[in-house]
mmCIF file of C-alpha atoms in Angstrom:
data_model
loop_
_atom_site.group_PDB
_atom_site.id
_atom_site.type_symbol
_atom_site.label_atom_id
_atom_site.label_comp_id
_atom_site.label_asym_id
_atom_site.label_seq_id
_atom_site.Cartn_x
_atom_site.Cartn_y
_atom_site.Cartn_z
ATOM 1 C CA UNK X 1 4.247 -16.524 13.561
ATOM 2 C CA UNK X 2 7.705 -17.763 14.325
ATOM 3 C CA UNK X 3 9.802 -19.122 10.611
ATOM 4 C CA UNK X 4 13.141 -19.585 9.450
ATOM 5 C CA UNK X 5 15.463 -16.315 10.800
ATOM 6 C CA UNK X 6 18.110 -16.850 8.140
ATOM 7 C CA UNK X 7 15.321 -16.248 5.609
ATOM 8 C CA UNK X 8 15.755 -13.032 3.213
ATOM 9 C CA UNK X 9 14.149 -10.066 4.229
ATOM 10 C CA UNK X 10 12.036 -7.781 1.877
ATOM 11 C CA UNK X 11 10.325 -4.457 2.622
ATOM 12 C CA UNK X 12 7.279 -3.148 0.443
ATOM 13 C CA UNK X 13 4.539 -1.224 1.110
ATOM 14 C CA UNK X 14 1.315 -2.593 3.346
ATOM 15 C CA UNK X 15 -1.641 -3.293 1.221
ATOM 16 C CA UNK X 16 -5.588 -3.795 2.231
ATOM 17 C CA UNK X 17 -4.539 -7.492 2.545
ATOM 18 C CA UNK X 18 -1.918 -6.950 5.186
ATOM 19 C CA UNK X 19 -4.162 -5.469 7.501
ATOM 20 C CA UNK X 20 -4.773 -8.235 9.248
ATOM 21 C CA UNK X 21 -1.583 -9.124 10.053
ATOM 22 C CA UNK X 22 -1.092 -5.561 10.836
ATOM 23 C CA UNK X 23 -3.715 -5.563 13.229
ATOM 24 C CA UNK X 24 -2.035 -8.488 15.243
ATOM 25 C CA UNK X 25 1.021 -7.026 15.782
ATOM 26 C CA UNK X 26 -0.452 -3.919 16.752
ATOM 27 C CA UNK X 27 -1.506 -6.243 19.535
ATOM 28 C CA UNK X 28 1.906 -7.044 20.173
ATOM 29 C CA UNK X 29 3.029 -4.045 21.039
ATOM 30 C CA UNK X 30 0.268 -3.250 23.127
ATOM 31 C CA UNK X 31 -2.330 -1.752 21.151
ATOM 32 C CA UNK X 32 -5.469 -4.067 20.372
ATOM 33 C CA UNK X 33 -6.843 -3.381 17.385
ATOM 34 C CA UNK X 34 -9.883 -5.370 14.789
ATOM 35 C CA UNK X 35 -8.910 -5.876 11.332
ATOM 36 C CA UNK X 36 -12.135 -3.801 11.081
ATOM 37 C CA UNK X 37 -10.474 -0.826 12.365
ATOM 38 C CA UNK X 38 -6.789 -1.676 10.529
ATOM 39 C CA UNK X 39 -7.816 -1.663 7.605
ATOM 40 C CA UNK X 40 -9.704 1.960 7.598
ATOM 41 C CA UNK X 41 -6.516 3.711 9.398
ATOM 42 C CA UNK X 42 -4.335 1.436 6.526
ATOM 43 C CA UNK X 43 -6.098 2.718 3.909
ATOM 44 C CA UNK X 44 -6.472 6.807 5.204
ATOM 45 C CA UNK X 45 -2.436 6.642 5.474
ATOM 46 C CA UNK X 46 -2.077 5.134 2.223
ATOM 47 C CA UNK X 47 -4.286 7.494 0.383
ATOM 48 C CA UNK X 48 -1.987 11.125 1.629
ATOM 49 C CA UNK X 49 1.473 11.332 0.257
ATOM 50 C CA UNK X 50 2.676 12.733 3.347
ATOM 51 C CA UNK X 51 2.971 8.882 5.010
ATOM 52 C CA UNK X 52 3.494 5.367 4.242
ATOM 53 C CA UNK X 53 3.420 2.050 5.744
ATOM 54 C CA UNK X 54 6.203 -0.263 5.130
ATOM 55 C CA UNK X 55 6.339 -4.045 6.005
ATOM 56 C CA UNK X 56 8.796 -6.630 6.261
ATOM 57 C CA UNK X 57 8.642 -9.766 5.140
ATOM 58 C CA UNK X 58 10.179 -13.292 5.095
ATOM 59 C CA UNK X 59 9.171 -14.986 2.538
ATOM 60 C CA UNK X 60 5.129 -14.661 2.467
ATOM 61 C CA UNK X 61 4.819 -14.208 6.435
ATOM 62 C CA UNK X 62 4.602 -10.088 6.974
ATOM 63 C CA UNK X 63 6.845 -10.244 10.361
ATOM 64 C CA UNK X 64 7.002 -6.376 10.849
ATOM 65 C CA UNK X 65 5.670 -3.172 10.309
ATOM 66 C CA UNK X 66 6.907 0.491 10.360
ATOM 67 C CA UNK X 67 4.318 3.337 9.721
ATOM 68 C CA UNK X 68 6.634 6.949 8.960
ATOM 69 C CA UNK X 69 4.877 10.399 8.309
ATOM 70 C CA UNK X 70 6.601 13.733 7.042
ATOM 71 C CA UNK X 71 5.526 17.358 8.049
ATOM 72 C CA UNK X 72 6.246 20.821 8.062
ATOM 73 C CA UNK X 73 5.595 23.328 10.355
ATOM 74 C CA UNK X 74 6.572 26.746 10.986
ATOM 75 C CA UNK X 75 9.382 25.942 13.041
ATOM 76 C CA UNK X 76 10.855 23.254 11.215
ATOM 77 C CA UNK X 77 11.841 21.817 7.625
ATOM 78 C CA UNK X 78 9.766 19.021 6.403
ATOM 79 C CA UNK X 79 10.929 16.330 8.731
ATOM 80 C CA UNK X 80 9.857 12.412 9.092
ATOM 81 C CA UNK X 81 8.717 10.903 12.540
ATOM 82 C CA UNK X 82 8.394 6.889 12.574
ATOM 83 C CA UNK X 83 4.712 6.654 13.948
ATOM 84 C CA UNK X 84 5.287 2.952 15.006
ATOM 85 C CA UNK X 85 7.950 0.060 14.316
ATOM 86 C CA UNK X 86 7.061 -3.289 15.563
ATOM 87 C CA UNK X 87 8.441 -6.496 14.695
ATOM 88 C CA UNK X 88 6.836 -10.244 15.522
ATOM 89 C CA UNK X 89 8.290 -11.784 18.933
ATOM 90 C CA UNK X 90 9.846 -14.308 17.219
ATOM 91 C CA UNK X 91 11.881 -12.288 14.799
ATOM 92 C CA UNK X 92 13.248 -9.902 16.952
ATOM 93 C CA UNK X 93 16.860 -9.661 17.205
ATOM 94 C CA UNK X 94 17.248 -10.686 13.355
ATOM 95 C CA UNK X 95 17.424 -7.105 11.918
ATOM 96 C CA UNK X 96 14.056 -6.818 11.102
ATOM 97 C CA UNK X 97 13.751 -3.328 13.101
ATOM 98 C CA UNK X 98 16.792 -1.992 11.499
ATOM 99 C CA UNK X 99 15.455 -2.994 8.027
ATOM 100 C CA UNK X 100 12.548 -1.254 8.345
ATOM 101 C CA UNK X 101 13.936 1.554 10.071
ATOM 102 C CA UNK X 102 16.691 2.040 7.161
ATOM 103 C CA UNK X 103 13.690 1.858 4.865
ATOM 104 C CA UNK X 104 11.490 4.728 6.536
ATOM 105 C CA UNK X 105 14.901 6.676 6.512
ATOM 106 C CA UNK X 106 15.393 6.079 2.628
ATOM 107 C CA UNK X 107 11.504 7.319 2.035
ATOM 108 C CA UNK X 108 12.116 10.339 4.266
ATOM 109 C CA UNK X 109 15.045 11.004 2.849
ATOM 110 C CA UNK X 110 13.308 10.764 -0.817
ATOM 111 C CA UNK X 111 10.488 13.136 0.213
ATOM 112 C CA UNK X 112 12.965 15.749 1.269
ATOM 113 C CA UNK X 113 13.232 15.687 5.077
ATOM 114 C CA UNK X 114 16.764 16.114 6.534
ATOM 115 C CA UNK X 115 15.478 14.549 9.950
ATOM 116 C CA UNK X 116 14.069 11.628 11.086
ATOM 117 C CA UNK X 117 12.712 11.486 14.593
ATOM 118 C CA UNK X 118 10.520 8.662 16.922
ATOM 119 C CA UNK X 119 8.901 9.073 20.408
ATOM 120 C CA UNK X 120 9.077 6.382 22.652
ATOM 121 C CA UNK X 121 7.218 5.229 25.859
ATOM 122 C CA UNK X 122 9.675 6.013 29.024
ATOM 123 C CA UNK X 123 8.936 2.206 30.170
ATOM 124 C CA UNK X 124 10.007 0.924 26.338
ATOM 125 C CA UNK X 125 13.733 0.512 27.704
ATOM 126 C CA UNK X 126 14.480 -2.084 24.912
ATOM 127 C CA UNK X 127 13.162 0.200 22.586
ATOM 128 C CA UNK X 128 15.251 3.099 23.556
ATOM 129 C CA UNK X 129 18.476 0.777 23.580
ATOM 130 C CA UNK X 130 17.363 -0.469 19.929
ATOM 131 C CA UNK X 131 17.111 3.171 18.417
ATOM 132 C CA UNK X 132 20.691 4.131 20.854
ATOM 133 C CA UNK X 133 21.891 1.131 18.686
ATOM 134 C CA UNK X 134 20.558 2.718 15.656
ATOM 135 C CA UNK X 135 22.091 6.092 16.355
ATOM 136 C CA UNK X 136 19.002 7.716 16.986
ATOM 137 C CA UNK X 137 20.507 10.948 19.466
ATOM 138 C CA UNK X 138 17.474 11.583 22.612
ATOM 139 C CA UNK X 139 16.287 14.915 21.807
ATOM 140 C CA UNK X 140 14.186 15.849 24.973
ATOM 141 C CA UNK X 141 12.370 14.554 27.280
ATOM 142 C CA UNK X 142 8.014 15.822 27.290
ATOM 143 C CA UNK X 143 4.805 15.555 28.797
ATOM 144 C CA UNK X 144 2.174 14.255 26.689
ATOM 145 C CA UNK X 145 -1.361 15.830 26.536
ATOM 146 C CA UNK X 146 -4.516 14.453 25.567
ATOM 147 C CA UNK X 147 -8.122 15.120 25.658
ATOM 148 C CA UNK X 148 -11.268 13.182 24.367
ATOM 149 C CA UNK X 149 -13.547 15.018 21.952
ATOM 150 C CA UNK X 150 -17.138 14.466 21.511
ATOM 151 C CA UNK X 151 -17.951 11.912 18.855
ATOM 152 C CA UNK X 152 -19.393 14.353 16.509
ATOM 153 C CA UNK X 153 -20.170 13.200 12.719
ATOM 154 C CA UNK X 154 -17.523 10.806 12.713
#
């Protein structure tokens, strides 16, 4: 996926025909994922006004992604968190991340939140220095719980 790094950078919304694209650099970072399974969680964030999904692109090759989702809940103000930011391997260190982040910060921003925050895997050290770099203050450190539910009428 590697092109030109001097090339412009634009950031629009993702559309159905990005989820492939999507779906590989979900990979990326980590996270496997068909374009038969992007495209339904693409579509269910575009459809509530509550999130978007930005992408960045260089001319026609989509070489990042940032998903961002507001709520409010009885303890806070409506406030944005950045559900994921990943940019292709060989764009990284171009400005790509900071684009998009700026970008999810302008949307927040124009759906009232205040505050912008983003959790981020302990091990993800060049992530952390990226949002340090960003001036993205750490808030607190937490344990994350999870459980599986039973498939039911999904």
């Amino acid at each position: 996926m590697a092109e030109d790094r001097s090339a412009a950078v634009t950031v629009r919304p993702a559309v159905d025909a990005d989820a492939a694209v999507l779906a590989t650099l979900a990979g990326q970072l980590g996270y496997p994922v068909s374009v038969a399974h992007m495209l339904p969680r693409l579509q269910a964030l575009r459809r509530g006004v509550h999130d978007e999904v930005l992408v960045a692109q260089t001319g026609v090759l989509v070489c990042g992604w940032i998903a961002v989702s507001m709520s409010a809940t009885l303890t806070h103000d409506a406030q944005a968190e950045i559900l994921g930011l990943i940019v292709d391997a060989g764009h990284r260190g171009a400005r790509i991340g900071a684009t998009l982040v700026r970008a999810a910060e302008n949307w927040a921003s124009e759906h009232g939140c205040a505050r912008i925050r983003v959790r981020s895997n302990v091990l993800r050290e060049d992530a952390h220095r990226f949002y340090d770099r960003e001036r993205y203050a750490r808030l607190k450190t937490q344990l994350l719980f999870g459980k599986e539910l039973e498939a039911a009428a999904r």
